[in-house]
């Protein structure tokens, strides 16, 4: 069992910044991948960014150069720093952790970017 708690969502204007945090607890020994997905109304959930324990990262093309994912392995926490936000970034953001053949999701946090 892995529990994920997210924080940091909110409302910002176009061009603003937000930081999202995901803290994992439970069966978290040597977690490999951690990341963030997002889902906008009427759209499928999509990968935003992922990071491996060794620091290797993967980003959606739409956020490259604007978002940065990082992690603190000792704290089992992943952070998504979002800069130069656009209205199309508006979505519910979910922390994502695959573990032992199962995918764990955070509760979701709303990010809204106003024009």
N, CA, C and O atoms as a printed pandas DataFrame, in Angstrom:
     atom_number atom_name residue_name chain_id  residue_number  x_coord  y_coord  z_coord
0              1         N          UNK        A               1    0.837   -1.188    0.000
1              2        CA          UNK        A               1    0.000    0.000    0.000
2              3         C          UNK        A               1    0.878    1.248    0.000
3              4         O          UNK        A               1    1.821    1.367    0.783
4              5         N          UNK        A               2    0.551    2.157   -0.882
5              6        CA          UNK        A               2    1.224    3.437   -0.956
6              7         C          UNK        A               2    0.171    4.526   -0.851
7              8         O          UNK        A               2   -0.850    4.487   -1.537
8              9         N          UNK        A               3    0.425    5.479    0.000
9             10        CA          UNK        A               3   -0.471    6.611    0.156
10            11         C          UNK        A               3    0.216    7.860   -0.370
11            12         O          UNK        A               3    1.389    8.098   -0.083
12            13         N          UNK        A               4   -0.506    8.646   -1.130
13            14        CA          UNK        A               4    0.030    9.839   -1.738
14            15         C          UNK        A               4   -0.812   11.044   -1.332
15            16         O          UNK        A               4   -2.036   11.032   -1.459
16            17         N          UNK        A               5   -0.155   12.061   -0.852
17            18        CA          UNK        A               5   -0.828   13.281   -0.447
18            19         C          UNK        A               5   -0.256   14.441   -1.232
19            20         O          UNK        A               5    0.948   14.694   -1.191
20            21         N          UNK        A               6   -1.119   15.148   -1.949
21            22        CA          UNK        A               6   -0.719   16.259   -2.783
22            23         C          UNK        A               6   -1.039   17.588   -2.115
23            24         O          UNK        A               6   -1.952   17.691   -1.296
24            25         N          UNK        A               7   -0.272   18.592   -2.483
25            26        CA          UNK        A               7   -0.536   19.943   -2.039
26            27         C          UNK        A               7    0.005   20.921   -3.069
27            28         O          UNK        A               7    0.863   20.569   -3.878
28            29         N          UNK        A               8   -0.496   22.147   -3.037
29            30        CA          UNK        A               8    0.087   23.205   -3.824
30            31         C          UNK        A               8   -0.717   23.734   -4.993
31            32         O          UNK        A               8   -0.262   24.655   -5.672
32            33         N          UNK        A               9   -1.895   23.187   -5.257
33            34        CA          UNK        A               9   -2.705   23.694   -6.350
34            35         C          UNK        A               9   -3.267   25.071   -6.039
35            36         O          UNK        A               9   -3.146   25.574   -4.923
36            37         N          UNK        A              10   -3.884   25.667   -7.049
37            38        CA          UNK        A              10   -4.472   26.976   -6.842
38            39         C          UNK        A              10   -4.807   27.669   -8.134
39            40         O          UNK        A              10   -4.821   27.060   -9.204
40            41         N          UNK        A              11   -5.078   28.954   -8.020
41            42        CA          UNK        A              11   -5.459   29.807   -9.133
42            43         C          UNK        A              11   -4.364   30.836   -9.379
43            44         O          UNK        A              11   -3.945   31.542   -8.462
44            45         N          UNK        A              12   -3.905   30.914  -10.623
45            46        CA          UNK        A              12   -2.890   31.893  -10.996
46            47         C          UNK        A              12   -3.247   32.505  -12.339
47            48         O          UNK        A              12   -4.056   31.960  -13.090
48            49         N          UNK        A              13   -2.636   33.640  -12.630
49            50        CA          UNK        A              13   -2.805   34.282  -13.917
50            51         C          UNK        A              13   -1.826   33.700  -14.935
51            52         O          UNK        A              13   -0.810   33.107  -14.574
52            53         N          UNK        A              14   -2.150   33.881  -16.196
53            54        CA          UNK        A              14   -1.247   33.465  -17.261
54            55         C          UNK        A              14    0.144   34.034  -17.021
55            56         O          UNK        A              14    0.307   35.218  -16.727
56            57         N          UNK        A              15    1.140   33.172  -17.151
57            58        CA          UNK        A              15    2.514   33.579  -16.923
58            59         C          UNK        A              15    3.001   33.368  -15.507
59            60         O          UNK        A              15    4.190   33.524  -15.228
60            61         N          UNK        A              16    2.103   33.017  -14.617
61            62        CA          UNK        A              16    2.464   32.807  -13.230
62            63         C          UNK        A              16    3.064   31.439  -12.989
63            64         O          UNK        A              16    3.267   30.653  -13.915
64            65         N          UNK        A              17    3.343   31.173  -11.723
65            66        CA          UNK        A              17    3.984   29.928  -11.326
66            67         C          UNK        A              17    3.264   29.280  -10.164
67            68         O          UNK        A              17    2.645   29.956   -9.342
68            69         N          UNK        A              18    3.350   27.965  -10.106
69            70        CA          UNK        A              18    2.855   27.186   -8.993
70            71         C          UNK        A              18    3.790   26.010   -8.767
71            72         O          UNK        A              18    4.414   25.512   -9.704
72            73         N          UNK        A              19    3.881   25.576   -7.531
73            74        CA          UNK        A              19    4.614   24.373   -7.201
74            75         C          UNK        A              19    3.691   23.344   -6.577
75            76         O          UNK        A              19    2.931   23.656   -5.661
76            77         N          UNK        A              20    3.757   22.117   -7.073
77            78        CA          UNK        A              20    2.981   21.015   -6.539
78            79         C          UNK        A              20    3.911   20.052   -5.814
79            80         O          UNK        A              20    5.039   19.814   -6.244
80            81         N          UNK        A              21    3.426   19.508   -4.721
81            82        CA          UNK        A              21    4.203   18.561   -3.946
82            83         C          UNK        A              21    3.401   17.289   -3.733
83            84         O          UNK        A              21    2.188   17.340   -3.531
84            85         N          UNK        A              22    4.072   16.156   -3.776
85            86        CA          UNK        A              22    3.456   14.859   -3.525
86            87         C          UNK        A              22    4.319   14.096   -2.531
87            88         O          UNK        A              22    5.483   13.801   -2.802
88            89         N          UNK        A              23    3.747   13.785   -1.393
89            90        CA          UNK        A              23    4.448   13.034   -0.358
90            91         C          UNK        A              23    3.904   11.615   -0.298
91            92         O          UNK        A              23    2.696   11.415   -0.171
92            93         N          UNK        A              24    4.785   10.636   -0.388
93            94        CA          UNK        A              24    4.401    9.232   -0.363
94            95         C          UNK        A              24    4.688    8.623    1.002
95            96         O          UNK        A              24    5.675    8.961    1.657
96            97         N          UNK        A              25    3.817    7.728    1.414
97            98        CA          UNK        A              25    4.013    7.006    2.659
98            99         C          UNK        A              25    3.485    5.588    2.500
99           100         O          UNK        A              25    2.830    5.271    1.507
100          101         N          UNK        A              26    3.773    4.735    3.481
101          102        CA          UNK        A              26    3.376    3.342    3.411
102          103         C          UNK        A              26    4.512    2.493    2.886
103          104         O          UNK        A              26    5.642    2.598    3.363
104          105         N          UNK        A              27    4.221    1.648    1.905
105          106        CA          UNK        A              27    5.220    0.773    1.298
106          107         C          UNK        A              27    6.011    1.550    0.260
107          108         O          UNK        A              27    5.763    1.444   -0.941
108          109         N          UNK        A              28    6.965    2.328    0.741
109          110        CA          UNK        A              28    7.676    3.250   -0.128
110          111         C          UNK        A              28    9.162    2.952   -0.239
111          112         O          UNK        A              28    9.921    3.788   -0.730
112          113         N          UNK        A              29    9.594    1.773    0.209
113          114        CA          UNK        A              29   11.005    1.440    0.126
114          115         C          UNK        A              29   11.458    1.402   -1.329
115          116         O          UNK        A              29   10.894    0.685   -2.157
116          117         N          UNK        A              30   12.478    2.182   -1.615
117          118        CA          UNK        A              30   13.110    2.215   -2.938
118          119         C          UNK        A              30   12.113    2.418   -4.080
119          120         O          UNK        A              30   12.152    1.708   -5.084
120          121         N          UNK        A              31   11.228    3.385   -3.916
121          122        CA          UNK        A              31   10.337    3.745   -5.016
122          123         C          UNK        A              31   11.163    4.131   -6.231
123          124         O          UNK        A              31   12.164    4.838   -6.110
124          125         N          UNK        A              32   10.748    3.670   -7.393
125          126        CA          UNK        A              32   11.444    4.032   -8.615
126          127         C          UNK        A              32   10.782    5.255   -9.253
127          128         O          UNK        A              32   11.199    6.387   -9.005
128          129         N          UNK        A              33    9.771    5.032  -10.058
129          130        CA          UNK        A              33    9.136    6.146  -10.745
130          131         C          UNK        A              33    8.164    6.902   -9.842
131          132         O          UNK        A              33    7.442    6.307   -9.042
132          133         N          UNK        A              34    8.163    8.194   -9.986
133          134        CA          UNK        A              34    7.147    9.074   -9.433
134          135         C          UNK        A              34    6.852   10.115  -10.493
135          136         O          UNK        A              34    7.716   10.444  -11.305
136          137         N          UNK        A              35    5.648   10.628  -10.489
137          138        CA          UNK        A              35    5.344   11.624  -11.494
138          139         C          UNK        A              35    4.001   12.274  -11.311
139          140         O          UNK        A              35    3.327   12.107  -10.294
140          141         N          UNK        A              36    3.633   13.022  -12.330
141          142        CA          UNK        A              36    2.389   13.782  -12.328
142          143         C          UNK        A              36    1.646   13.585  -13.634
143          144         O          UNK        A              36    2.227   13.681  -14.715
144          145         N          UNK        A              37    0.371   13.312  -13.525
145          146        CA          UNK        A              37   -0.557   13.326  -14.637
146          147         C          UNK        A              37   -1.538   14.468  -14.424
147          148         O          UNK        A              37   -1.660   14.998  -13.319
148          149         N          UNK        A              38   -2.232   14.841  -15.485
149          150        CA          UNK        A              38   -3.280   15.839  -15.349
150          151         C          UNK        A              38   -4.460   15.466  -16.225
151          152         O          UNK        A              38   -4.312   14.764  -17.225
152          153         N          UNK        A              39   -5.629   15.944  -15.838
153          154        CA          UNK        A              39   -6.842   15.680  -16.582
154          155         C          UNK        A              39   -7.713   16.924  -16.592
155          156         O          UNK        A              39   -8.140   17.413  -15.546
156          157         N          UNK        A              40   -7.967   17.424  -17.785
157          158        CA          UNK        A              40   -8.856   18.555  -17.972
158          159         C          UNK        A              40  -10.252   18.049  -18.292
159          160         O          UNK        A              40  -10.402   16.921  -18.761
160          161         N          UNK        A              41  -11.276   18.859  -18.050
161          162        CA          UNK        A              41  -12.646   18.424  -18.342
162          163         C          UNK        A              41  -12.809   17.962  -19.783
163          164         O          UNK        A              41  -12.403   18.656  -20.715
164          165         N          UNK        A              42  -13.405   16.787  -19.958
165          166        CA          UNK        A              42  -13.643   16.254  -21.283
166          167         C          UNK        A              42  -12.436   15.662  -21.971
167          168         O          UNK        A              42  -12.529   15.254  -23.129
168          169         N          UNK        A              43  -11.305   15.603  -21.292
169          170        CA          UNK        A              43  -10.091   15.076  -21.882
170          171         C          UNK        A              43   -9.572   13.886  -21.088
171          172         O          UNK        A              43   -9.919   13.699  -19.922
172          173         N          UNK        A              44   -8.738   13.088  -21.739
173          174        CA          UNK        A              44   -8.124   11.954  -21.072
174          175         C          UNK        A              44   -6.990   12.415  -20.165
175          176         O          UNK        A              44   -6.373   13.457  -20.382
176          177         N          UNK        A              45   -6.741   11.612  -19.157
177          178        CA          UNK        A              45   -5.616   11.893  -18.288
178          179         C          UNK        A              45   -4.317   11.706  -19.070
179          180         O          UNK        A              45   -4.160   10.721  -19.790
180          181         N          UNK        A              46   -3.392   12.645  -18.929
181          182        CA          UNK        A              46   -2.156   12.598  -19.681
182          183         C          UNK        A              46   -0.957   12.791  -18.771
183          184         O          UNK        A              46   -1.028   13.477  -17.752
184          185         N          UNK        A              47    0.139   12.171  -19.163
185          186        CA          UNK        A              47    1.385   12.334  -18.423
186          187         C          UNK        A              47    1.905   13.749  -18.582
187          188         O          UNK        A              47    1.963   14.281  -19.691
188          189         N          UNK        A              48    2.281   14.351  -17.472
189          190        CA          UNK        A              48    2.914   15.665  -17.482
190          191         C          UNK        A              48    4.420   15.522  -17.342
191          192         O          UNK        A              48    5.182   16.050  -18.152
192          193         N          UNK        A              49    4.837   14.811  -16.320
193          194        CA          UNK        A              49    6.255   14.621  -16.060
194          195         C          UNK        A              49    6.446   13.427  -15.153
195          196         O          UNK        A              49    5.588   13.115  -14.327
196          197         N          UNK        A              50    7.579   12.760  -15.313
197          198        CA          UNK        A              50    7.931   11.636  -14.461
198          199         C          UNK        A              50    9.410   11.691  -14.156
199          200         O          UNK        A              50   10.202   12.229  -14.929
200          201         N          UNK        A              51    9.768   11.130  -13.024
201          202        CA          UNK        A              51   11.168   11.116  -12.618
202          203         C          UNK        A              51   11.492    9.793  -11.954
203          204         O          UNK        A              51   10.735    9.300  -11.118
204          205         N          UNK        A              52   12.637    9.217  -12.336
205          206        CA          UNK        A              52   13.110    7.982  -11.744
206          207         C          UNK        A              52   13.954    8.287  -10.520
207          208         O          UNK        A              52   14.364    9.427  -10.299
208          209         N          UNK        A              53   14.207    7.260   -9.734
209          210        CA          UNK        A              53   14.996    7.445   -8.536
210          211         C          UNK        A              53   16.395    7.956   -8.865
211          212         O          UNK        A              53   16.988    8.700   -8.084
212          213         N          UNK        A              54   16.924    7.552  -10.032
213          214        CA          UNK        A              54   18.254    7.989  -10.421
214          215         C          UNK        A              54   18.273    9.386  -11.033
215          216         O          UNK        A              54   19.337    9.878  -11.411
216          217         N          UNK        A              55   17.115   10.031  -11.134
217          218        CA          UNK        A              55   17.045   11.388  -11.635
218          219         C          UNK        A              55   16.651   11.528  -13.085
219          220         O          UNK        A              55   16.430   12.648  -13.547
220          221         N          UNK        A              56   16.554   10.437  -13.821
221          222        CA          UNK        A              56   16.110   10.504  -15.205
222          223         C          UNK        A              56   14.681   11.033  -15.268
223          224         O          UNK        A              56   13.837   10.627  -14.469
224          225         N          UNK        A              57   14.401   11.934  -16.211
225          226        CA          UNK        A              57   13.100   12.573  -16.295
226          227         C          UNK        A              57   12.478   12.422  -17.667
227          228         O          UNK        A              57   13.159   12.157  -18.658
228          229         N          UNK        A              58   11.167   12.596  -17.699
229          230        CA          UNK        A              58   10.404   12.558  -18.933
230          231         C          UNK        A              58    9.304   13.607  -18.828
231          232         O          UNK        A              58    8.609   13.682  -17.814
232          233         N          UNK        A              59    9.143   14.417  -19.876
233          234        CA          UNK        A              59    8.152   15.484  -19.885
234          235         C          UNK        A              59    7.267   15.404  -21.110
235          236         O          UNK        A              59    7.702   14.983  -22.182
236          237         N          UNK        A              60    6.022   15.813  -20.941
237          238        CA          UNK        A              60    5.166   16.021  -22.089
238          239         C          UNK        A              60    5.717   17.176  -22.917
239          240         O          UNK        A              60    6.250   18.140  -22.368
240          241         N          UNK        A              61    5.588   17.077  -24.235
241          242        CA          UNK        A              61    6.099   18.134  -25.104
242          243         C          UNK        A              61    5.505   19.496  -24.754
243          244         O          UNK        A              61    6.180   20.518  -24.874
244          245         N          UNK        A              62    4.263   19.512  -24.328
245          246        CA          UNK        A              62    3.570   20.760  -24.064
246          247         C          UNK        A              62    4.113   21.524  -22.857
247          248         O          UNK        A              62    3.837   22.714  -22.704
248          249         N          UNK        A              63    4.878   20.856  -22.007
249          250        CA          UNK        A              63    5.379   21.517  -20.801
250          251         C          UNK        A              63    6.893   21.631  -20.769
251          252         O          UNK        A              63    7.443   22.222  -19.840
252          253         N          UNK        A              64    7.573   21.083  -21.753
253          254        CA          UNK        A              64    9.029   21.147  -21.780
254          255         C          UNK        A              64    9.506   22.594  -21.773
255          256         O          UNK        A              64    8.994   23.437  -22.510
256          257         N          UNK        A              65   10.481   22.861  -20.939
257          258        CA          UNK        A              65   11.015   24.203  -20.823
258          259         C          UNK        A              65   10.271   25.079  -19.843
259          260         O          UNK        A              65   10.750   26.157  -19.490
260          261         N          UNK        A              66    9.104   24.634  -19.393
261          262        CA          UNK        A              66    8.310   25.420  -18.457
262          263         C          UNK        A              66    8.155   24.732  -17.099
263          264         O          UNK        A              66    8.139   25.393  -16.061
264          265         N          UNK        A              67    8.042   23.414  -17.115
265          266        CA          UNK        A              67    7.852   22.645  -15.885
266          267         C          UNK        A              67    9.133   21.894  -15.551
267          268         O          UNK        A              67    9.884   21.492  -16.440
268          269         N          UNK        A              68    9.366   21.714  -14.276
269          270        CA          UNK        A              68   10.502   20.939  -13.809
270          271         C          UNK        A              68   10.051   20.001  -12.699
271          272         O          UNK        A              68    9.423   20.427  -11.730
272          273         N          UNK        A              69   10.377   18.721  -12.849
273          274        CA          UNK        A              69   10.067   17.757  -11.809
274          275         C          UNK        A              69   11.344   17.403  -11.066
275          276         O          UNK        A              69   12.410   17.269  -11.665
276          277         N          UNK        A              70   11.223   17.257   -9.775
277          278        CA          UNK        A              70   12.344   16.865   -8.945
278          279         C          UNK        A              70   11.834   15.973   -7.827
279          280         O          UNK        A              70   10.627   15.852   -7.622
280          281         N          UNK        A              71   12.751   15.352   -7.107
281          282        CA          UNK        A              71   12.333   14.498   -6.000
282          283         C          UNK        A              71   13.384   14.483   -4.910
283          284         O          UNK        A              71   14.576   14.677   -5.148
284          285         N          UNK        A              72   12.903   14.250   -3.723
285          286        CA          UNK        A              72   13.746   14.069   -2.559
286          287         C          UNK        A              72   13.538   12.627   -2.115
287          288         O          UNK        A              72   12.519   12.305   -1.504
288          289         N          UNK        A              73   14.490   11.766   -2.415
289          290        CA          UNK        A              73   14.324   10.341   -2.124
290          291         C          UNK        A              73   14.225   10.064   -0.628
291          292         O          UNK        A              73   13.484    9.177   -0.203
292          293         N          UNK        A              74   14.965   10.817    0.162
293          294        CA          UNK        A              74   14.915   10.617    1.602
294          295         C          UNK        A              74   13.538   10.927    2.169
295          296         O          UNK        A              74   13.096   10.293    3.127
296          297         N          UNK        A              75   12.866   11.901    1.575
297          298        CA          UNK        A              75   11.536   12.291    2.034
298          299         C          UNK        A              75   10.416   11.624    1.243
299          300         O          UNK        A              75    9.241   11.813    1.556
300          301         N          UNK        A              76   10.770   10.847    0.223
301          302        CA          UNK        A              76    9.789   10.200   -0.651
302          303         C          UNK        A              76    8.786   11.217   -1.182
303          304         O          UNK        A              76    7.576   10.989   -1.156
304          305         N          UNK        A              77    9.301   12.322   -1.656
305          306        CA          UNK        A              77    8.484   13.427   -2.111
306          307         C          UNK        A              77    8.886   13.847   -3.519
307          308         O          UNK        A              77   10.073   13.930   -3.835
308          309         N          UNK        A              78    7.900   14.109   -4.353
309          310        CA          UNK        A              78    8.127   14.634   -5.693
310          311         C          UNK        A              78    7.534   16.027   -5.781
311          312         O          UNK        A              78    6.464   16.296   -5.235
312          313         N          UNK        A              79    8.237   16.905   -6.471
313          314        CA          UNK        A              79    7.800   18.278   -6.631
314          315         C          UNK        A              79    7.727   18.613   -8.110
315          316         O          UNK        A              79    8.628   18.276   -8.879
316          317         N          UNK        A              80    6.661   19.271   -8.498
317          318        CA          UNK        A              80    6.510   19.769   -9.859
318          319         C          UNK        A              80    6.460   21.281   -9.803
319          320         O          UNK        A              80    5.503   21.860   -9.289
320          321         N          UNK        A              81    7.487   21.919  -10.330
321          322        CA          UNK        A              81    7.523   23.368  -10.410
322          323         C          UNK        A              81    7.017   23.784  -11.780
323          324         O          UNK        A              81    7.580   23.395  -12.803
324          325         N          UNK        A              82    5.958   24.572  -11.797
325          326        CA          UNK        A              82    5.307   24.971  -13.029
326          327         C          UNK        A              82    5.483   26.472  -13.222
327          328         O          UNK        A              82    5.004   27.269  -12.415
328          329         N          UNK        A              83    6.160   26.847  -14.278
329          330        CA          UNK        A              83    6.399   28.244  -14.603
330          331         C          UNK        A              83    5.750   28.596  -15.937
331          332         O          UNK        A              83    5.386   27.717  -16.718
332          333         N          UNK        A              84    5.613   29.889  -16.181
333          334        CA          UNK        A              84    5.031   30.380  -17.435
334          335         C          UNK        A              84    3.723   29.672  -17.752
335          336         O          UNK        A              84    3.510   29.203  -18.870
336          337         N          UNK        A              85    2.864   29.603  -16.769
337          338        CA          UNK        A              85    1.621   28.851  -16.916
338          339         C          UNK        A              85    0.699   29.471  -17.956
339          340         O          UNK        A              85    0.639   30.689  -18.122
340          341         N          UNK        A              86   -0.014   28.595  -18.647
341          342        CA          UNK        A              86   -0.947   28.973  -19.692
342          343         C          UNK        A              86   -2.334   28.464  -19.344
343          344         O          UNK        A              86   -2.461   27.507  -18.580
344          345         N          UNK        A              87   -3.383   29.084  -19.888
345          346        CA          UNK        A              87   -4.734   28.580  -19.624
346          347         C          UNK        A              87   -4.903   27.104  -19.955
347          348         O          UNK        A              87   -5.658   26.406  -19.278
348          349         N          UNK        A              88   -4.222   26.619  -20.973
349          350        CA          UNK        A              88   -4.340   25.218  -21.342
350          351         C          UNK        A              88   -3.708   24.271  -20.335
351          352         O          UNK        A              88   -3.865   23.055  -20.450
352          353         N          UNK        A              89   -3.000   24.804  -19.354
353          354        CA          UNK        A              89   -2.488   23.988  -18.259
354          355         C          UNK        A              89   -3.551   23.709  -17.205
355          356         O          UNK        A              89   -3.336   22.894  -16.307
356          357         N          UNK        A              90   -4.683   24.372  -17.304
357          358        CA          UNK        A              90   -5.760   24.183  -16.341
358          359         C          UNK        A              90   -6.225   22.733  -16.350
359          360         O          UNK        A              90   -6.604   22.201  -17.393
360          361         N          UNK        A              91   -6.195   22.102  -15.190
361          362        CA          UNK        A              91   -6.561   20.697  -15.066
362          363         C          UNK        A              91   -6.478   20.292  -13.604
363          364         O          UNK        A              91   -6.003   21.049  -12.757
364          365         N          UNK        A              92   -6.947   19.089  -13.328
365          366        CA          UNK        A              92   -6.673   18.466  -12.044
366          367         C          UNK        A              92   -5.392   17.667  -12.200
367          368         O          UNK        A              92   -5.269   16.852  -13.114
368          369         N          UNK        A              93   -4.450   17.895  -11.319
369          370        CA          UNK        A              93   -3.154   17.238  -11.371
370          371         C          UNK        A              93   -3.095   16.129  -10.333
371          372         O          UNK        A              93   -3.466   16.322   -9.175
372          373         N          UNK        A              94   -2.619   14.956  -10.767
373          374        CA          UNK        A              94   -2.580   13.779   -9.921
374          375         C          UNK        A              94   -1.157   13.258   -9.787
375          376         O          UNK        A              94   -0.474   13.041  -10.788
376          377         N          UNK        A              95   -0.722   13.063   -8.581
377          378        CA          UNK        A              95    0.533   12.372   -8.358
378          379         C          UNK        A              95    0.383   10.910   -8.753
379          380         O          UNK        A              95   -0.684   10.323   -8.571
380          381         N          UNK        A              96    1.448   10.320   -9.294
381          382        CA          UNK        A              96    1.410    8.973   -9.852
382          383         C          UNK        A              96    2.605    8.170   -9.376
383          384         O          UNK        A              96    3.749    8.608   -9.498
384          385         N          UNK        A              97    2.338    7.001   -8.836
385          386        CA          UNK        A              97    3.394    6.105   -8.374
386          387         C          UNK        A              97    3.034    4.670   -8.753
387          388         O          UNK        A              97    2.098    4.102   -8.189
388          389         N          UNK        A              98    3.765    4.075   -9.701
389          390        CA          UNK        A              98    3.590    2.639   -9.984
390          391         C          UNK        A              98    4.402    1.820   -8.989
391          392         O          UNK        A              98    5.564    2.125   -8.723
392          393         N          UNK        A              99    3.784    0.783   -8.444
393          394        CA          UNK        A              99    4.430   -0.026   -7.426
394          395         C          UNK        A              99    3.894   -1.448   -7.459
395          396         O          UNK        A              99    2.692   -1.669   -7.315
396          397         N          UNK        A             100    4.790   -2.414   -7.650
397          398        CA          UNK        A             100    4.441   -3.834   -7.607
398          399         C          UNK        A             100    3.231   -4.162   -8.475
399          400         O          UNK        A             100    2.310   -4.847   -8.030
400          401         N          UNK        A             101    3.233   -3.683   -9.685
401          402        CA          UNK        A             101    2.174   -3.991  -10.622
402          403         C          UNK        A             101    0.890   -3.216  -10.428
403          404         O          UNK        A             101   -0.108   -3.507  -11.088
404          405         N          UNK        A             102    0.889   -2.249   -9.551
405          406        CA          UNK        A             102   -0.281   -1.435   -9.273
406          407         C          UNK        A             102    0.092    0.027   -9.392
407          408         O          UNK        A             102    1.238    0.409   -9.155
408          409         N          UNK        A             103   -0.881    0.840   -9.759
409          410        CA          UNK        A             103   -0.657    2.271   -9.880
410          411         C          UNK        A             103   -1.410    2.992   -8.775
411          412         O          UNK        A             103   -2.619    2.824   -8.612
412          413         N          UNK        A             104   -0.682    3.790   -8.027
413          414        CA          UNK        A             104   -1.282    4.590   -6.973
414          415         C          UNK        A             104   -1.415    6.032   -7.440
415          416         O          UNK        A             104   -0.544    6.567   -8.125
416          417         N          UNK        A             105   -2.522    6.642   -7.054
417          418        CA          UNK        A             105   -2.813    8.016   -7.447
418          419         C          UNK        A             105   -3.025    8.900   -6.235
419          420         O          UNK        A             105   -3.599    8.477   -5.232
420          421         N          UNK        A             106   -2.558   10.126   -6.339
421          422        CA          UNK        A             106   -2.896   11.114   -5.342
422          423         C          UNK        A             106   -4.348   11.521   -5.466
423          424         O          UNK        A             106   -5.047   11.101   -6.387
424          425         N          UNK        A             107   -4.796   12.341   -4.532
425          426        CA          UNK        A             107   -6.212   12.709   -4.498
426          427         C          UNK        A             107   -6.604   13.691   -5.591
427          428         O          UNK        A             107   -7.791   13.875   -5.859
428          429         N          UNK        A             108   -5.636   14.315   -6.215
429          430        CA          UNK        A             108   -5.886   15.306   -7.235
430          431         C          UNK        A             108   -5.930   16.703   -6.660
431          432         O          UNK        A             108   -6.542   16.937   -5.617
432          433         N          UNK        A             109   -5.283   17.626   -7.339
433          434        CA          UNK        A             109   -5.305   19.013   -6.913
434          435         C          UNK        A             109   -5.579   19.895   -8.126
435          436         O          UNK        A             109   -4.985   19.706   -9.188
436          437         N          UNK        A             110   -6.471   20.848   -7.964
437          438        CA          UNK        A             110   -6.890   21.699   -9.070
438          439         C          UNK        A             110   -5.871   22.795   -9.329
439          440         O          UNK        A             110   -5.443   23.494   -8.411
440          441         N          UNK        A             111   -5.490   22.934  -10.590
441          442        CA          UNK        A             111   -4.681   24.052  -11.052
442          443         C          UNK        A             111   -5.498   24.805  -12.087
443          444         O          UNK        A             111   -5.907   24.237  -13.100
444          445         N          UNK        A             112   -5.733   26.078  -11.833
445          446        CA          UNK        A             112   -6.502   26.904  -12.746
446          447         C          UNK        A             112   -5.669   28.111  -13.146
447          448         O          UNK        A             112   -5.157   28.835  -12.292
448          449         N          UNK        A             113   -5.538   28.321  -14.442
449          450        CA          UNK        A             113   -4.766   29.438  -14.975
450          451         C          UNK        A             113   -5.727   30.354  -15.717
451          452         O          UNK        A             113   -6.327   29.957  -16.716
452          453         N          UNK        A             114   -5.869   31.566  -15.234
453          454        CA          UNK        A             114   -6.784   32.520  -15.830
454          455         C          UNK        A             114   -6.104   33.287  -16.951
455          456         O          UNK        A             114   -4.888   33.479  -16.932
456          457         N          UNK        A             115   -6.886   33.723  -17.924
457          458        CA          UNK        A             115   -6.357   34.464  -19.052
458          459         C          UNK        A             115   -6.231   35.942  -18.723
459          460         O          UNK        A             115   -5.798   36.727  -19.566
